[in-house]
Amino acid sequence: MTYTELPHDPYAALRIPEFRYFVANSFLITAGLLIQEVILGYELYRITHDPLALGLVGLAEALPFIAVALFGGHLADRRDKKRILQNSLIVILLGSVILYLVFQPTVVVRFSQAARLAIIYGVLMLIGAAKGFYSPASSSLKPFLVPRALYPNSSTWSSSFWQAGAIAGPGVAGFLYYWLGLDNSLLVVIGMLCVCYGLLSMIRSRPVPVSDTPQGNFLSSLKEGFRFVFGNKIIFYSISLDLFSVLFGGVIAILPVFAEDILQVGAKGLGFLRAAPSVGAILTMLLMAKYPPTHNAWRNMLLAVAGFGVFTLVFAASTNFYLSLLALALTGAFDSVSVVIRQTILQIFPPDHMRGRVAAVNGMFVSSSNEIGAFESGVAARLFGTVPSVMLGGAVTLVVVTYVYVRTRDLFSVKLS
C-alpha cells in the first residue's frame, strides 16, 4: 500500500523515516534555541531591569535575518538544501559556544557590563543571520520529504513537533536555570545542537528543482518570488494575518516582566508562562491530526486569529497566575490552528522551483515578526506600561482580523483538503 492510499491515516507522514529525522531536528533546535533565549532574557533582565533589553534581543536577531533571508531563499532554490542547513547550524552552534564563554568568570572580570552586552547582542545578530539561511532551506526541503497527498498531515506533524520543542524549551529553561545555573544550561543547548547536526546528516540530499523559465540573476529571482507572493491572494493574506497578530499581539518577549513584577512567580513561574502557549498549541495540534482544520480553511483561519487576540486581552487584564496560564494556553491553541492552515497553504500553492523564495518572503514577514514583535513589545512596555501595551496589541489584532475578513470573503470557498 502506498502513502497516497492512506490519506486518513493520522500518522501517515511519520511513517516516512526522513520526515521523522526532519521533525526530530525541528524539535531539538526549537527547544534548544528557546532554552537559550529564555535564560539569556531572564539573565539580561536581572542585570538591567529594563524591558527594552528584552526587546533588543529580538531586534538583534531580526535585523540580520531580514537582511539575508531573501538571498537565503534564492540559494535554497538553487543549491543543496541539506548542505545549507548544515552550514547554517554550524554557525548557530558557534554562536552558542561564544555565548557560553561570555559568561565565564575570566570574561566577566575582564570586560565591562556594556562590553559583554555588546558581545551578546553581536552573537545574537550572527545567529539571526544564520537563521536567515536556515529557515528558507528548511521550509523548502520539507515538501520533498513526503508525497503531495500528505502535505496537510505533514504540516500538522511538523507544526506539532515545533510546538513540542516550544513547550520543552521554555518549560525546561526556567528549571535548568534554577537547578544548573546559566553556564550549564548553555552547555545543554550546545549538546542539543550537536544532535541536530547528526539528524540532518541522515537526510539525503535532494536534486535542485528545475524551472521551465530561464534562471535570471539574483534581483530578477527575488522579483519573481515577490510577484508570486503578492499576486496570490490566499498566500499574501495568510502571511499578513500572522504578521500583524504576532507583531502587535505577542507577549512572549516581555513575560519576564510579568513573572518578576506583576505575577511575582520568579524563574520557575516564567518557565510555566513560556510553556503555556505551546501546551495549548500541541494539544490542539494533536486533535487536528485527526480532525484537520483545512475544511472551511479561511473561515477557521480568521476565527483562530480573532481568538488569539481575545485571549491576549484576557492575559493582559489578569493578575491571577492560573488565569494567566489558561489565557496563554488558549492563545497558543488558536495560534496553532492558523499555523497549520498557513503551512498547508505554503506547501500546496508554490511551485517546486520557487519554494525557497516563497519561504524566505514568509520568513521576512512572519518569522522575523516574532523578533520585531519582541522589540515592539519592549518599546511599548517602556512607553505605555506593560499591561496597557499588551491590551493595545490584542485590540490591534482584532482590528486587523476585521479588515482582512472584509477584504477576503471570496477565499471562504477555497478548499485545502
Tab-separated table of C-alpha atoms in Angstrom:
chain	number	residue	atom	x	y	z
A	1	MET	CA	0.000	0.000	0.000
A	2	THR	CA	1.381	3.440	-0.878
A	3	TYR	CA	1.327	6.533	1.281
A	4	THR	CA	-1.098	8.212	-1.065
A	5	GLU	CA	-3.577	5.442	-0.299
A	6	LEU	CA	-3.543	6.417	3.376
A	7	PRO	CA	-4.955	9.968	3.305
A	8	HIS	CA	-6.933	9.454	6.527
A	9	ASP	CA	-4.100	7.854	8.493
A	10	PRO	CA	-3.206	10.486	11.139
A	11	TYR	CA	0.348	9.062	11.396
A	12	ALA	CA	0.993	8.737	7.654
A	13	ALA	CA	3.780	11.340	7.402
A	14	LEU	CA	5.527	9.972	10.494
A	15	ARG	CA	5.868	6.578	8.800
A	16	ILE	CA	8.493	8.114	6.481
A	17	PRO	CA	11.955	7.849	8.161
A	18	GLU	CA	13.467	11.026	6.705
A	19	PHE	CA	10.450	13.051	7.761
A	20	ARG	CA	10.935	11.688	11.294
A	21	TYR	CA	14.567	12.870	11.257
A	22	PHE	CA	13.407	16.245	9.985
A	23	VAL	CA	10.776	16.802	12.697
A	24	ALA	CA	13.079	15.465	15.419
A	25	ASN	CA	15.652	18.036	14.331
A	26	SER	CA	12.934	20.696	14.351
A	27	PHE	CA	12.001	19.738	17.904
A	28	LEU	CA	15.565	19.858	19.192
A	29	ILE	CA	16.705	23.064	17.507
A	30	THR	CA	13.497	24.836	18.537
A	31	ALA	CA	13.780	23.641	22.140
A	32	GLY	CA	17.495	24.389	22.317
A	33	LEU	CA	17.323	27.911	20.944
A	34	LEU	CA	14.305	28.731	23.113
A	35	ILE	CA	16.111	27.483	26.217
A	36	GLN	CA	18.952	29.786	25.252
A	37	GLU	CA	16.576	32.686	24.575
A	38	VAL	CA	14.682	32.312	27.863
A	39	ILE	CA	17.724	32.059	30.122
A	40	LEU	CA	19.510	34.884	28.307
A	41	GLY	CA	16.408	37.081	28.523
A	42	TYR	CA	15.968	36.342	32.214
A	43	GLU	CA	19.646	36.996	32.918
A	44	LEU	CA	19.598	40.248	30.945
A	45	TYR	CA	16.510	41.456	32.791
A	46	ARG	CA	18.132	40.579	36.127
A	47	ILE	CA	21.200	42.582	35.093
A	48	THR	CA	19.438	45.620	33.592
A	49	HIS	CA	15.850	45.571	34.954
A	50	ASP	CA	14.885	47.157	31.645
A	51	PRO	CA	12.179	45.616	29.402
A	52	LEU	CA	13.855	47.265	26.412
A	53	ALA	CA	16.832	44.941	26.922
A	54	LEU	CA	14.457	42.048	26.206
A	55	GLY	CA	13.195	43.777	23.071
A	56	LEU	CA	16.743	44.300	21.836
A	57	VAL	CA	17.277	40.527	21.954
A	58	GLY	CA	14.568	40.150	19.315
A	59	LEU	CA	15.803	43.085	17.262
A	60	ALA	CA	19.365	41.760	17.243
A	61	GLU	CA	18.160	38.544	15.599
A	62	ALA	CA	15.541	40.092	13.331
A	63	LEU	CA	17.632	42.687	11.511
A	64	PRO	CA	20.229	40.276	10.089
A	65	PHE	CA	17.518	37.699	9.431
A	66	ILE	CA	15.639	40.187	7.275
A	67	ALA	CA	18.851	41.306	5.603
A	68	VAL	CA	19.826	37.823	4.369
A	69	ALA	CA	16.539	35.876	4.192
A	70	LEU	CA	15.804	36.723	0.566
A	71	PHE	CA	19.283	35.690	-0.505
A	72	GLY	CA	18.842	32.582	1.638
A	73	GLY	CA	15.639	31.758	-0.240
A	74	HIS	CA	17.404	32.365	-3.567
A	75	LEU	CA	20.148	29.906	-2.559
A	76	ALA	CA	17.613	27.366	-1.268
A	77	ASP	CA	16.052	27.219	-4.744
A	78	ARG	CA	19.426	26.769	-6.468
A	79	ARG	CA	21.695	24.869	-4.044
A	80	ASP	CA	21.713	21.720	-1.925
A	81	LYS	CA	19.183	22.437	0.841
A	82	LYS	CA	20.693	19.904	3.225
A	83	ARG	CA	24.150	21.479	2.940
A	84	ILE	CA	22.694	24.942	3.596
A	85	LEU	CA	21.008	23.605	6.727
A	86	GLN	CA	24.200	22.001	7.998
A	87	ASN	CA	26.374	25.051	7.351
A	88	SER	CA	23.837	27.357	8.993
A	89	LEU	CA	23.644	25.072	12.004
A	90	ILE	CA	27.436	25.181	12.399
A	91	VAL	CA	27.262	28.989	12.623
A	92	ILE	CA	24.426	28.799	15.187
A	93	LEU	CA	26.450	26.292	17.198
A	94	LEU	CA	29.498	28.571	17.103
A	95	GLY	CA	27.379	31.461	18.369
A	96	SER	CA	26.103	29.353	21.274
A	97	VAL	CA	29.649	28.443	22.232
A	98	ILE	CA	30.598	32.138	22.283
A	99	LEU	CA	27.584	32.924	24.487
A	100	TYR	CA	28.762	30.261	26.919
A	101	LEU	CA	32.270	31.759	27.015
A	102	VAL	CA	30.928	35.298	27.604
A	103	PHE	CA	29.558	34.261	30.994
A	104	GLN	CA	32.736	32.590	32.218
A	105	PRO	CA	34.306	34.269	35.299
A	106	THR	CA	37.508	35.275	33.494
A	107	VAL	CA	35.490	37.100	30.827
A	108	VAL	CA	33.170	38.700	33.392
A	109	VAL	CA	36.175	40.135	35.219
A	110	ARG	CA	37.979	41.269	32.067
A	111	PHE	CA	35.087	43.035	30.285
A	112	SER	CA	32.680	45.703	31.468
A	113	GLN	CA	28.953	45.048	31.549
A	114	ALA	CA	28.456	47.237	28.487
A	115	ALA	CA	31.112	45.311	26.545
A	116	ARG	CA	29.606	41.960	27.489
A	117	LEU	CA	26.139	43.133	26.433
A	118	ALA	CA	27.606	44.262	23.104
A	119	ILE	CA	29.139	40.808	22.581
A	120	ILE	CA	25.858	39.081	23.471
A	121	TYR	CA	23.834	41.186	21.045
A	122	GLY	CA	26.517	40.744	18.373
A	123	VAL	CA	26.355	36.971	18.718
A	124	LEU	CA	22.565	37.078	18.527
A	125	MET	CA	22.935	39.003	15.266
A	126	LEU	CA	25.216	36.234	13.962
A	127	ILE	CA	22.650	33.607	14.940
A	128	GLY	CA	19.890	35.670	13.303
A	129	ALA	CA	21.857	35.814	10.046
A	130	ALA	CA	22.381	32.034	10.121
A	131	LYS	CA	18.656	31.539	10.680
A	132	GLY	CA	18.058	33.681	7.596
A	133	PHE	CA	19.665	30.903	5.551
A	134	TYR	CA	18.417	28.008	7.690
A	135	SER	CA	14.715	28.918	7.681
A	136	PRO	CA	14.005	29.041	3.904
A	137	ALA	CA	16.134	25.943	3.306
A	138	SER	CA	14.222	24.031	5.983
A	139	SER	CA	10.800	25.162	4.762
A	140	SER	CA	11.606	24.382	1.129
A	141	LEU	CA	13.088	20.940	1.937
A	142	LYS	CA	10.047	19.694	3.882
A	143	PRO	CA	7.704	19.231	0.875
A	144	PHE	CA	10.296	16.963	-0.794
A	145	LEU	CA	10.228	14.533	2.141
A	146	VAL	CA	6.594	13.445	1.778
A	147	PRO	CA	4.136	12.787	-1.083
A	148	ARG	CA	1.891	15.695	-2.030
A	149	ALA	CA	-1.165	13.880	-0.679
A	150	LEU	CA	0.396	14.079	2.794
A	151	TYR	CA	1.095	17.826	2.796
A	152	PRO	CA	-1.733	18.672	5.260
A	153	ASN	CA	-0.754	15.759	7.519
A	154	SER	CA	2.950	16.638	7.384
A	155	SER	CA	2.145	20.300	8.136
A	156	THR	CA	0.240	19.240	11.233
A	157	TRP	CA	3.036	16.990	12.475
A	158	SER	CA	5.882	19.377	11.663
A	159	SER	CA	3.982	22.122	13.493
A	160	SER	CA	3.320	19.725	16.385
A	161	PHE	CA	6.994	18.848	16.776
A	162	TRP	CA	7.913	22.517	16.520
A	163	GLN	CA	5.375	23.302	19.219
A	164	ALA	CA	6.609	20.389	21.318
A	165	GLY	CA	10.041	21.998	21.173
A	166	ALA	CA	8.435	25.305	22.061
A	167	ILE	CA	6.910	23.597	25.123
A	168	ALA	CA	10.038	21.778	26.190
A	169	GLY	CA	12.351	24.741	25.653
A	170	PRO	CA	10.664	27.399	27.789
A	171	GLY	CA	9.259	24.814	30.201
A	172	VAL	CA	12.664	23.310	30.905
A	173	ALA	CA	14.587	26.602	30.698
A	174	GLY	CA	13.382	28.035	33.986
A	175	PHE	CA	14.102	24.801	35.819
A	176	LEU	CA	17.514	24.372	34.154
A	177	TYR	CA	18.421	27.904	35.161
A	178	TYR	CA	17.213	27.214	38.709
A	179	TRP	CA	18.941	23.820	39.073
A	180	LEU	CA	22.033	24.014	36.838
A	181	GLY	CA	22.733	27.722	36.529
A	182	LEU	CA	23.320	29.738	33.390
A	183	ASP	CA	26.613	28.129	32.314
A	184	ASN	CA	25.471	24.507	32.441
A	185	SER	CA	22.164	25.361	30.803
A	186	LEU	CA	24.057	26.841	27.855
A	187	LEU	CA	26.112	23.631	27.651
A	188	VAL	CA	22.863	21.658	27.367
A	189	VAL	CA	21.901	23.834	24.397
A	190	ILE	CA	25.250	23.198	22.716
A	191	GLY	CA	24.758	19.445	23.117
A	192	MET	CA	21.258	19.605	21.603
A	193	LEU	CA	22.572	21.484	18.566
A	194	CYS	CA	25.219	18.805	18.028
A	195	VAL	CA	22.487	16.140	17.951
A	196	CYS	CA	20.616	18.268	15.386
A	197	TYR	CA	23.616	18.130	13.073
A	198	GLY	CA	23.599	14.336	13.310
A	199	LEU	CA	19.889	14.160	12.447
A	200	LEU	CA	20.359	16.369	9.394
A	201	SER	CA	23.172	14.094	8.246
A	202	MET	CA	20.689	11.204	7.998
A	203	ILE	CA	18.551	13.061	5.436
A	204	ARG	CA	19.753	12.527	1.876
A	205	SER	CA	20.281	15.485	-0.415
A	206	ARG	CA	17.603	16.243	-2.997
A	207	PRO	CA	18.278	17.388	-6.572
A	208	VAL	CA	17.683	21.081	-7.208
A	209	PRO	CA	14.275	21.569	-8.934
A	210	VAL	CA	14.488	22.841	-12.495
A	211	SER	CA	12.214	25.668	-13.625
A	212	ASP	CA	10.666	25.856	-17.097
A	213	THR	CA	11.559	29.554	-17.171
A	214	PRO	CA	15.195	30.629	-17.639
A	215	GLN	CA	17.093	31.456	-14.459
A	216	GLY	CA	17.945	35.138	-14.159
A	217	ASN	CA	20.196	36.994	-11.783
A	218	PHE	CA	19.619	37.443	-8.077
A	219	LEU	CA	17.406	40.535	-8.397
A	220	SER	CA	15.172	39.027	-11.062
A	221	SER	CA	14.896	35.893	-8.942
A	222	LEU	CA	13.714	37.941	-5.964
A	223	LYS	CA	11.227	39.892	-8.079
A	224	GLU	CA	9.770	36.610	-9.294
A	225	GLY	CA	9.318	35.437	-5.703
A	226	PHE	CA	7.701	38.689	-4.570
A	227	ARG	CA	5.400	38.782	-7.592
A	228	PHE	CA	4.195	35.280	-6.797
A	229	VAL	CA	3.532	36.014	-3.118
A	230	PHE	CA	1.819	39.369	-3.649
A	231	GLY	CA	-0.096	38.055	-6.651
A	232	ASN	CA	-1.502	35.035	-4.808
A	233	LYS	CA	-4.280	36.343	-2.575
A	234	ILE	CA	-4.518	33.453	-0.124
A	235	ILE	CA	-0.752	33.360	0.449
A	236	PHE	CA	-0.497	37.127	0.833
A	237	TYR	CA	-3.334	37.457	3.338
A	238	SER	CA	-2.362	34.360	5.338
A	239	ILE	CA	1.121	35.824	5.782
A	240	SER	CA	-0.288	39.273	6.592
A	241	LEU	CA	-2.642	37.914	9.255
A	242	ASP	CA	0.139	36.158	11.091
A	243	LEU	CA	2.486	39.109	10.679
A	244	PHE	CA	0.237	41.647	12.370
A	245	SER	CA	-1.119	39.334	15.063
A	246	VAL	CA	2.376	38.310	16.193
A	247	LEU	CA	3.873	41.771	15.698
A	248	PHE	CA	1.318	43.546	17.887
A	249	GLY	CA	-0.378	40.785	19.878
A	250	GLY	CA	2.612	38.733	21.007
A	251	VAL	CA	3.567	38.912	24.695
A	252	ILE	CA	6.311	36.285	24.869
A	253	ALA	CA	9.261	38.685	24.925
A	254	ILE	CA	8.038	40.579	27.998
A	255	LEU	CA	6.934	37.563	30.029
A	256	PRO	CA	9.945	38.051	32.350
A	257	VAL	CA	8.343	41.360	33.375
A	258	PHE	CA	5.065	39.586	34.175
A	259	ALA	CA	6.921	36.825	36.018
A	260	GLU	CA	9.036	39.188	38.112
A	261	ASP	CA	6.908	42.284	38.671
A	262	ILE	CA	3.215	41.552	38.010
A	263	LEU	CA	2.577	37.909	38.885
A	264	GLN	CA	5.713	37.617	41.067
A	265	VAL	CA	6.376	33.950	40.305
A	266	GLY	CA	10.133	34.039	39.585
A	267	ALA	CA	12.182	31.887	37.220
A	268	LYS	CA	10.138	28.718	37.739
A	269	GLY	CA	6.905	30.583	37.080
A	270	LEU	CA	8.450	32.076	33.969
A	271	GLY	CA	9.059	28.564	32.676
A	272	PHE	CA	5.367	27.735	33.088
A	273	LEU	CA	4.303	31.016	31.466
A	274	ARG	CA	6.588	30.443	28.481
A	275	ALA	CA	5.384	26.858	28.091
A	276	ALA	CA	1.657	27.602	28.425
A	277	PRO	CA	1.033	28.799	24.820
A	278	SER	CA	2.790	25.766	23.439
A	279	VAL	CA	0.928	23.370	25.732
A	280	GLY	CA	-2.323	24.714	24.313
A	281	ALA	CA	-0.876	24.515	20.803
A	282	ILE	CA	0.372	20.939	20.986
A	283	LEU	CA	-2.896	19.631	22.443
A	284	THR	CA	-4.807	21.374	19.668
A	285	MET	CA	-2.421	20.085	17.006
A	286	LEU	CA	-2.782	16.504	18.197
A	287	LEU	CA	-6.521	16.954	17.799
A	288	MET	CA	-6.001	18.467	14.346
A	289	ALA	CA	-4.007	15.412	13.225
A	290	LYS	CA	-7.332	13.554	13.361
A	291	TYR	CA	-9.623	16.478	12.557
A	292	PRO	CA	-7.675	18.816	10.233
A	293	PRO	CA	-8.860	22.442	10.061
A	294	THR	CA	-8.377	22.631	6.285
A	295	HIS	CA	-12.090	22.214	5.535
A	296	ASN	CA	-13.516	25.752	5.586
A	297	ALA	CA	-9.876	26.759	5.976
A	298	TRP	CA	-10.158	30.523	5.584
A	299	ARG	CA	-13.081	30.811	7.994
A	300	ASN	CA	-11.100	28.798	10.534
A	301	MET	CA	-8.034	30.984	9.945
A	302	LEU	CA	-9.914	34.198	10.725
A	303	LEU	CA	-11.631	32.727	13.788
A	304	ALA	CA	-8.306	31.438	15.086
A	305	VAL	CA	-6.545	34.797	14.815
A	306	ALA	CA	-9.542	36.513	16.417
A	307	GLY	CA	-9.393	34.039	19.312
A	308	PHE	CA	-5.696	34.795	19.697
A	309	GLY	CA	-6.492	38.490	20.067
A	310	VAL	CA	-9.311	37.935	22.574
A	311	PHE	CA	-7.234	35.819	24.947
A	312	THR	CA	-4.301	38.211	24.653
A	313	LEU	CA	-6.655	40.782	26.164
A	314	VAL	CA	-7.641	38.318	28.913
A	315	PHE	CA	-3.980	37.709	29.756
A	316	ALA	CA	-3.270	41.433	29.904
A	317	ALA	CA	-6.129	42.003	32.369
A	318	SER	CA	-5.285	39.018	34.606
A	319	THR	CA	-3.464	39.286	37.915
A	320	ASN	CA	-4.033	35.614	38.770
A	321	PHE	CA	-1.229	33.231	37.813
A	322	TYR	CA	-3.541	30.345	36.876
A	323	LEU	CA	-5.892	32.517	34.815
A	324	SER	CA	-2.817	33.907	33.057
A	325	LEU	CA	-1.627	30.376	32.270
A	326	LEU	CA	-5.056	29.471	30.868
A	327	ALA	CA	-5.209	32.608	28.723
A	328	LEU	CA	-1.716	31.967	27.332
A	329	ALA	CA	-2.589	28.321	26.639
A	330	LEU	CA	-5.643	29.423	24.648
A	331	THR	CA	-3.600	31.936	22.635
A	332	GLY	CA	-1.345	29.024	21.725
A	333	ALA	CA	-4.317	26.830	20.826
A	334	PHE	CA	-5.789	29.412	18.468
A	335	ASP	CA	-2.387	30.269	17.016
A	336	SER	CA	-1.711	26.597	16.225
A	337	VAL	CA	-4.814	26.451	14.021
A	338	SER	CA	-3.616	29.396	11.929
A	339	VAL	CA	-0.090	27.922	11.763
A	340	VAL	CA	-1.296	24.604	10.342
A	341	ILE	CA	-3.539	26.287	7.785
A	342	ARG	CA	-0.793	28.704	6.700
A	343	GLN	CA	1.830	25.955	6.405
A	344	THR	CA	-0.542	23.862	4.315
A	345	ILE	CA	-1.171	26.855	2.039
A	346	LEU	CA	2.589	27.405	1.671
A	347	GLN	CA	3.120	23.750	0.731
A	348	ILE	CA	0.264	23.466	-1.749
A	349	PHE	CA	0.404	26.666	-3.805
A	350	PRO	CA	4.095	27.472	-4.579
A	351	PRO	CA	5.769	25.526	-7.441
A	352	ASP	CA	8.789	23.409	-6.501
A	353	HIS	CA	11.358	25.731	-8.082
A	354	MET	CA	10.084	28.714	-6.056
A	355	ARG	CA	9.603	27.224	-2.588
A	356	GLY	CA	12.793	28.701	-1.157
A	357	ARG	CA	11.935	32.260	-2.181
A	358	VAL	CA	8.333	31.973	-1.001
A	359	ALA	CA	9.609	30.583	2.315
A	360	ALA	CA	12.065	33.486	2.541
A	361	VAL	CA	9.340	36.081	1.972
A	362	ASN	CA	7.196	34.290	4.542
A	363	GLY	CA	10.159	34.293	6.915
A	364	MET	CA	10.732	38.002	6.479
A	365	PHE	CA	7.120	38.954	7.126
A	366	VAL	CA	6.201	36.269	9.659
A	367	SER	CA	9.144	34.518	11.292
A	368	SER	CA	11.003	37.783	11.784
A	369	SER	CA	7.804	39.315	13.161
A	370	ASN	CA	8.458	37.298	16.306
A	371	GLU	CA	11.736	39.154	16.814
A	372	ILE	CA	10.466	42.543	15.606
A	373	GLY	CA	7.390	41.941	17.744
A	374	ALA	CA	9.677	41.309	20.710
A	375	PHE	CA	11.317	44.679	20.132
A	376	GLU	CA	7.905	46.340	19.711
A	377	SER	CA	6.747	44.725	22.959
A	378	GLY	CA	9.784	46.033	24.839
A	379	VAL	CA	9.409	49.554	23.454
A	380	ALA	CA	5.630	49.637	24.040
A	381	ALA	CA	6.045	48.310	27.581
A	382	ARG	CA	8.516	51.085	28.342
A	383	LEU	CA	6.383	53.823	26.762
A	384	PHE	CA	2.879	52.810	27.839
A	385	GLY	CA	3.450	50.362	30.663
A	386	THR	CA	3.462	46.575	30.421
A	387	VAL	CA	-0.257	45.842	30.812
A	388	PRO	CA	-1.577	48.697	28.612
A	389	SER	CA	0.854	47.746	25.832
A	390	VAL	CA	-0.407	44.147	25.783
A	391	MET	CA	-4.043	45.257	25.780
A	392	LEU	CA	-3.318	47.595	22.867
A	393	GLY	CA	-1.718	44.706	20.959
A	394	GLY	CA	-4.733	42.453	21.451
A	395	ALA	CA	-7.060	45.206	20.260
A	396	VAL	CA	-4.948	45.834	17.133
A	397	THR	CA	-5.108	42.114	16.318
A	398	LEU	CA	-8.919	42.183	16.359
A	399	VAL	CA	-8.963	45.264	14.115
A	400	VAL	CA	-6.669	43.522	11.614
A	401	VAL	CA	-8.887	40.404	11.546
A	402	THR	CA	-11.943	42.523	10.845
A	403	TYR	CA	-10.200	44.304	7.967
A	404	VAL	CA	-8.948	41.045	6.419
A	405	TYR	CA	-12.426	39.489	6.729
A	406	VAL	CA	-13.905	42.342	4.694
A	407	ARG	CA	-11.193	42.025	2.039
A	408	THR	CA	-11.168	38.219	1.645
A	409	ARG	CA	-14.742	36.919	1.670
A	410	ASP	CA	-14.109	35.196	-1.669
A	411	LEU	CA	-11.447	32.989	-0.038
A	412	PHE	CA	-14.087	31.212	2.069
A	413	SER	CA	-14.714	28.898	-0.885
A	414	VAL	CA	-11.071	27.765	-1.194
A	415	LYS	CA	-10.586	24.094	-0.304
A	416	LEU	CA	-7.255	22.745	1.024
A	417	SER	CA	-8.395	19.168	1.557
